[in-house]
XYZ file of C-alpha atoms in Angstrom:
424
model
C 6.805 170.809 121.030
C 4.899 168.825 118.388
C 4.604 165.057 118.526
C 7.004 164.795 115.595
C 9.716 166.511 117.647
C 9.105 164.598 120.864
C 12.013 162.422 121.950
C 11.357 158.756 121.210
C 11.997 155.960 123.646
C 14.305 153.226 122.424
C 11.532 150.653 122.052
C 9.393 153.095 120.019
C 11.955 153.494 117.236
C 11.256 150.274 115.242
C 7.531 151.009 114.977
C 8.223 154.583 113.840
C 10.631 153.322 111.153
C 8.045 150.798 109.941
C 5.514 153.610 109.577
C 7.858 156.162 108.017
C 9.202 153.713 105.387
C 5.764 152.405 104.319
C 4.834 152.980 100.636
C 1.971 155.330 101.533
C 4.327 157.470 103.632
C 7.731 157.392 101.931
C 6.879 157.984 98.271
C 10.032 158.094 96.213
C 11.476 158.305 92.717
C 13.032 155.118 91.318
C 16.317 156.376 89.906
C 17.317 153.460 87.669
C 14.984 151.142 85.754
C 14.522 149.841 82.210
C 10.831 150.786 82.116
C 8.711 152.796 79.723
C 5.059 153.705 80.233
C 2.039 152.287 78.381
C 2.269 155.072 75.782
C 5.344 153.310 74.401
C 3.278 150.267 73.370
C 3.438 146.604 74.414
C 6.805 145.906 72.756
C 8.562 148.520 74.900
C 6.325 148.840 77.960
C 6.639 145.394 79.491
C 4.083 144.060 81.963
C 1.951 140.957 82.451
C 2.409 137.481 83.840
C 4.335 136.137 80.841
C 6.764 139.052 80.892
C 7.382 138.413 84.586
C 8.026 134.721 83.976
C 10.500 135.431 81.165
C 12.344 138.168 83.095
C 16.071 137.420 82.966
C 16.322 136.711 86.722
C 13.813 133.878 86.210
C 15.226 132.619 82.899
C 18.642 132.341 84.507
C 17.239 129.819 86.991
C 15.349 127.956 84.274
C 18.418 127.599 82.057
C 20.869 127.036 84.888
C 18.804 124.102 86.165
C 18.922 122.511 82.720
C 15.138 122.491 82.214
C 15.364 123.524 78.563
C 17.867 124.272 75.843
C 17.915 128.104 75.577
C 18.039 128.042 71.776
C 14.823 125.990 71.703
C 13.180 128.181 74.358
C 13.983 131.296 72.318
C 11.995 129.960 69.337
C 8.755 129.719 71.345
C 6.034 132.350 71.661
C 5.893 134.431 74.838
C 2.878 132.432 76.060
C 4.636 129.103 75.441
C 7.645 130.340 77.360
C 5.412 131.506 80.222
C 3.541 128.211 80.450
C 6.742 126.160 80.444
C 8.381 128.341 83.096
C 5.285 128.277 85.304
C 5.105 124.487 85.226
C 8.812 123.868 85.739
C 9.547 126.461 88.429
C 6.209 127.042 90.166
C 3.357 124.562 89.585
C 5.240 121.279 89.720
C 8.775 122.405 90.503
C 11.088 120.029 92.314
C 11.941 122.743 94.884
C 10.311 125.860 96.270
C 11.219 129.196 94.602
C 13.471 130.750 97.243
C 15.501 132.701 94.689
C 14.643 136.379 94.516
C 13.557 136.352 90.870
C 10.908 133.656 91.318
C 9.855 134.969 94.710
C 9.259 138.343 93.072
C 6.690 136.804 90.727
C 4.839 135.369 93.724
C 4.887 138.670 95.630
C 3.624 140.663 92.631
C 0.845 138.170 91.905
C -0.383 138.159 95.490
C -0.268 141.973 95.687
C -2.381 142.257 92.519
C -4.943 139.734 93.778
C -3.775 136.785 91.670
C -3.222 133.228 92.905
C 0.501 132.359 93.101
C -0.442 128.710 93.712
C -2.599 128.291 90.610
C -2.152 125.194 88.462
C -2.008 127.279 85.278
C -1.938 130.875 84.037
C -5.509 131.154 82.738
C -6.852 133.501 85.435
C -3.682 135.597 85.564
C -3.775 136.173 81.814
C -7.476 137.020 81.969
C -6.735 139.651 84.602
C -4.298 141.378 82.262
C -6.700 141.080 79.334
C -9.445 142.749 81.387
C -7.305 145.467 83.036
C -6.024 148.498 81.087
C -2.262 148.969 81.062
C -2.658 152.392 82.661
C -4.449 150.809 85.632
C -1.730 148.170 86.007
C 0.858 150.946 86.050
C -1.077 152.944 88.643
C -1.468 149.947 90.937
C 2.159 148.857 90.653
C 3.474 152.340 91.401
C 1.060 152.777 94.293
C 1.943 149.395 95.830
C 5.641 150.138 95.447
C 5.348 153.708 96.759
C 6.980 155.082 93.593
C 6.120 158.551 92.303
C 8.346 158.790 89.195
C 10.400 156.279 87.237
C 13.736 156.910 85.535
C 14.087 154.720 82.470
C 17.121 153.722 80.387
C 17.081 155.554 77.075
C 19.481 154.231 74.438
C 19.025 156.346 71.316
C 21.174 153.911 69.319
C 18.505 151.232 69.850
C 16.462 151.098 66.663
C 13.435 149.588 68.437
C 13.257 152.498 70.867
C 14.492 155.569 69.021
C 11.283 156.300 67.100
C 9.336 156.465 70.357
C 11.909 158.812 71.865
C 11.578 161.129 68.885
C 7.854 160.925 68.177
C 6.079 159.240 71.094
C 3.857 160.791 73.759
C 5.800 160.716 77.019
C 4.129 159.784 80.274
C 4.839 162.442 82.918
C 5.556 159.666 85.442
C 8.711 158.809 83.492
C 12.079 160.539 83.337
C 15.090 159.674 81.188
C 18.373 158.014 82.058
C 20.494 158.791 78.984
C 22.371 155.527 78.255
C 25.779 156.051 76.617
C 27.293 152.548 76.374
C 27.221 152.402 72.571
C 28.828 155.821 72.248
C 31.550 155.284 74.864
C 32.377 151.578 74.516
C 31.750 151.073 70.793
C 32.693 154.422 69.324
C 33.739 153.235 65.819
C 30.305 151.645 65.363
C 28.533 154.637 66.903
C 30.479 157.047 64.688
C 28.953 155.478 61.577
C 25.486 156.171 62.953
C 26.376 159.700 64.037
C 27.588 160.581 60.578
C 24.414 159.149 59.058
C 22.401 161.375 61.394
C 24.246 164.513 60.331
C 26.999 164.767 62.929
C 30.386 165.133 61.245
C 32.547 163.007 63.525
C 35.892 161.440 62.773
C 37.625 158.371 64.137
C 39.465 160.233 66.915
C 37.123 161.526 69.654
C 39.927 163.663 71.113
C 40.082 165.779 67.927
C 38.448 169.135 68.685
C 35.901 169.185 65.837
C 34.802 165.591 66.485
C 34.474 166.176 70.221
C 32.364 169.269 69.525
C 30.042 167.278 67.242
C 29.634 164.553 69.894
C 28.752 167.219 72.440
C 26.215 168.662 69.967
C 24.676 165.214 69.559
C 24.364 164.812 73.337
C 22.810 168.262 73.698
C 20.326 167.657 70.880
C 19.104 164.407 72.427
C 18.916 165.992 75.841
C 16.245 168.244 74.332
C 14.385 165.339 72.677
C 14.228 162.991 75.671
C 11.866 163.621 78.561
C 13.331 165.008 81.772
C 16.882 163.681 81.507
C 18.344 163.219 85.000
C 21.766 161.724 84.207
C 23.985 160.170 81.573
C 24.881 156.539 82.264
C 27.313 153.894 81.101
C 28.257 150.386 82.209
C 31.902 149.371 81.937
C 33.659 145.995 81.717
C 35.694 145.071 84.814
C 39.021 146.285 83.412
C 38.328 149.563 81.651
C 40.770 152.490 81.513
C 38.199 155.270 81.873
C 40.922 157.642 83.136
C 43.417 157.006 80.324
C 43.235 159.699 77.662
C 45.048 157.441 75.195
C 42.209 154.910 75.361
C 39.051 155.297 73.306
C 36.826 155.285 76.400
C 39.001 157.771 78.277
C 39.262 160.124 75.314
C 35.560 160.295 74.586
C 34.713 160.741 78.264
C 37.288 163.480 78.811
C 36.789 165.459 75.599
C 33.082 165.026 74.899
C 30.822 163.231 77.381
C 31.889 164.813 80.672
C 32.095 168.371 79.279
C 28.608 167.954 77.782
C 27.141 166.585 81.021
C 28.776 169.368 83.011
C 27.269 171.973 80.663
C 23.860 170.287 80.965
C 24.230 170.045 84.778
C 23.763 166.276 84.755
C 25.644 163.654 86.793
C 27.442 160.769 85.126
C 26.210 157.369 86.367
C 29.045 154.790 86.237
C 28.273 151.052 86.479
C 31.479 149.010 86.476
C 31.564 145.227 86.388
C 29.395 143.440 83.808
C 30.901 140.855 81.475
C 28.609 140.708 78.476
C 27.456 137.515 76.746
C 29.170 134.830 78.818
C 26.295 132.617 77.682
C 25.145 134.107 74.355
C 22.111 131.835 73.892
C 20.802 132.999 77.262
C 20.577 136.530 75.829
C 20.306 139.151 78.621
C 20.277 136.373 81.228
C 23.754 135.314 80.039
C 25.822 138.282 81.208
C 28.281 137.795 84.048
C 30.170 139.886 86.584
C 33.827 140.593 87.316
C 35.778 142.396 90.022
C 36.602 145.870 88.728
C 39.799 147.831 89.058
C 38.587 150.971 90.829
C 41.789 153.018 90.337
C 40.599 154.420 86.972
C 37.368 155.671 88.571
C 39.291 157.289 91.414
C 41.376 159.169 88.876
C 38.395 160.095 86.705
C 36.379 161.777 89.462
C 39.456 163.649 90.709
C 40.332 164.825 87.200
C 36.804 166.226 86.767
C 35.964 167.938 90.085
C 33.294 170.094 88.436
C 31.341 167.046 87.277
C 29.020 165.038 89.522
C 29.146 161.239 89.518
C 26.947 158.372 90.640
C 28.563 154.955 90.957
C 27.223 151.453 91.566
C 29.606 148.562 90.844
C 28.110 145.213 89.893
C 30.557 143.135 91.947
C 29.668 143.270 95.632
C 33.290 143.596 96.775
C 33.549 146.845 94.795
C 30.699 148.389 96.805
C 33.233 148.983 99.578
C 35.568 150.750 97.136
C 32.691 152.898 95.884
C 31.821 153.987 99.418
C 35.460 154.855 100.162
C 35.566 156.817 96.896
C 32.561 158.876 97.983
C 34.200 159.570 101.351
C 37.115 161.337 99.692
C 35.351 163.121 96.843
C 32.365 165.413 97.300
C 31.410 165.027 93.636
C 30.570 161.291 93.797
C 27.819 159.294 95.500
C 27.091 155.578 95.570
C 23.602 154.761 94.354
C 21.378 151.738 94.618
C 21.902 148.192 93.409
C 21.498 146.294 90.156
C 21.286 142.744 88.899
C 23.838 140.512 90.642
C 24.179 142.738 93.692
C 20.409 143.026 94.085
C 19.959 140.284 96.652
C 18.538 140.956 100.120
C 21.614 139.835 102.053
C 23.937 141.970 99.936
C 21.580 144.962 99.949
C 21.376 144.851 103.744
C 25.138 144.503 104.086
C 25.752 147.461 101.770
C 23.141 149.627 103.476
C 24.839 149.127 106.847
C 28.273 149.834 105.367
C 27.158 152.984 103.554
C 25.410 154.401 106.630
C 28.420 153.674 108.797
C 30.954 154.996 106.297
C 29.221 157.932 104.597
C 26.284 158.912 106.813
C 23.554 159.957 104.376
C 25.779 160.630 101.324
C 24.312 157.967 99.088
C 21.035 156.959 97.470
C 20.021 153.663 99.064
C 18.125 151.858 96.353
C 16.740 151.665 92.842
C 14.822 148.737 91.408
C 16.615 148.170 88.060
C 13.170 146.870 87.016
C 12.646 145.671 83.433
C 9.024 144.573 83.900
C 6.555 146.938 85.563
C 5.494 144.448 88.237
C 9.143 144.136 89.371
C 8.577 147.395 91.233
C 6.367 145.692 93.811
C 8.603 142.916 95.201
C 11.826 144.888 94.903
C 10.623 147.989 96.721
C 8.611 145.981 99.236
C 11.688 143.922 100.110
C 13.920 146.981 100.331
C 11.525 148.879 102.597
C 11.650 145.975 105.048
C 15.448 146.040 105.008
C 15.565 149.833 105.333
C 13.212 149.860 108.324
C 15.184 147.136 110.096
C 18.665 148.541 109.467
C 17.823 152.199 110.033
C 15.857 151.245 113.158
C 18.940 149.553 114.589
C 21.122 152.537 113.682
C 18.736 154.953 115.398
C 18.645 152.749 118.474
C 22.435 152.841 118.442
C 22.345 156.653 118.303
C 19.806 156.660 121.139
C 22.112 154.493 123.243
C 24.976 156.889 122.531
C 22.951 159.802 123.930
C 21.450 161.308 120.779
C 17.827 162.473 120.959
C 15.843 160.645 118.267
C 12.561 162.088 116.947
C 10.033 161.145 114.310
C 10.770 164.428 112.525
C 14.487 163.631 112.428
C 13.840 160.159 111.018
C 11.522 161.560 108.343
C 14.137 164.164 107.341
C 16.849 161.521 107.033
C 14.623 159.443 104.761
C 13.878 162.445 102.547
C 17.582 163.246 102.314
C 18.566 159.676 101.442
C 16.282 159.638 98.407
C 17.125 163.143 97.181
C 19.548 162.924 94.215
C 19.918 166.706 93.872
C 22.601 167.132 96.506
C 25.651 167.855 94.370
C 27.078 171.369 94.680
C 28.603 170.774 91.221
C 25.112 170.900 89.669
C 23.987 174.146 91.323
């Protein structure tokens, strides 16, 4: 019997979990981010100290504390915004940066050899001036233990679409096909579709229009790089199951048939309330408790489709886990924005393990700035090692033989998204 298959003693389990979840051992794919590689250029591939300091997690604290009028802040250059944020929240802040957004800046700086206690940003900026973007990417992915990154590709975004059509894709990046504009704002999207040569009408349930929408989705599947799912966020009260609603009609007649034909899961993200504070821009969105009944009906109505789900409101994480217990075509996946906080992540990880076993994907970073990968994955690995270590000790106490090989297999399974029989 090899060492990997030797029964572990109870007190050995935590150390084995710490080793097996380390970034040089458990190298994973990050299944939901907003990242693009350096080939996309500095306007789309965000990295650097100023981008970290203006990340919406950090801006939310800056604006919420009343340090600056957002409208004034938005008129400043990126460097001016970075300097102001550094002074107010880090260098001479009235309190220490316990919040996860600011802490993430500190963790990333320290990991990259920068001083998180510096009086100003001179040396940090010089580091980024002197270091090629490709090297920054390599270091961030290595420190995070990330092999490939799934981005968020919105082909209705004019700033991004030219790159998707004509840019040189980095093989480290895969595509998450974002469908919010198509599903939630169909009348506006229909104008664009017609301009692009797709003859769609105002009713997405009409056969010819639905066929043209499916053709559009198929065409862009071929243009994007390595599409792994279609995704859409939904407001808290959204009748995704109701065929008389715009959202329900376009999902039923066009989006879900196209994704099924392409063998792609549909990633549902219920809960955001957009633009509660418009001058805060992407830091000004809120969250609401979602009605999960429509999602229950949707996944049951489409048993041949595969679904991912991650609600934004933490209370809905329980509903999502129950949903996955009763439907083999749906899995909960990761965390994003308001439910990415260590206490909530740990709570959800315990619940999902206890309720579904390994039928979920534990984490994704939802990173918008490349350096976000480091603190988010570092924090999650600590949580994963602690929680899974306790669960394995619990199995040991119940009489189950626990081995290093078994732990390693569980970790591989948890981060494998290709487990749907519907896609085979």
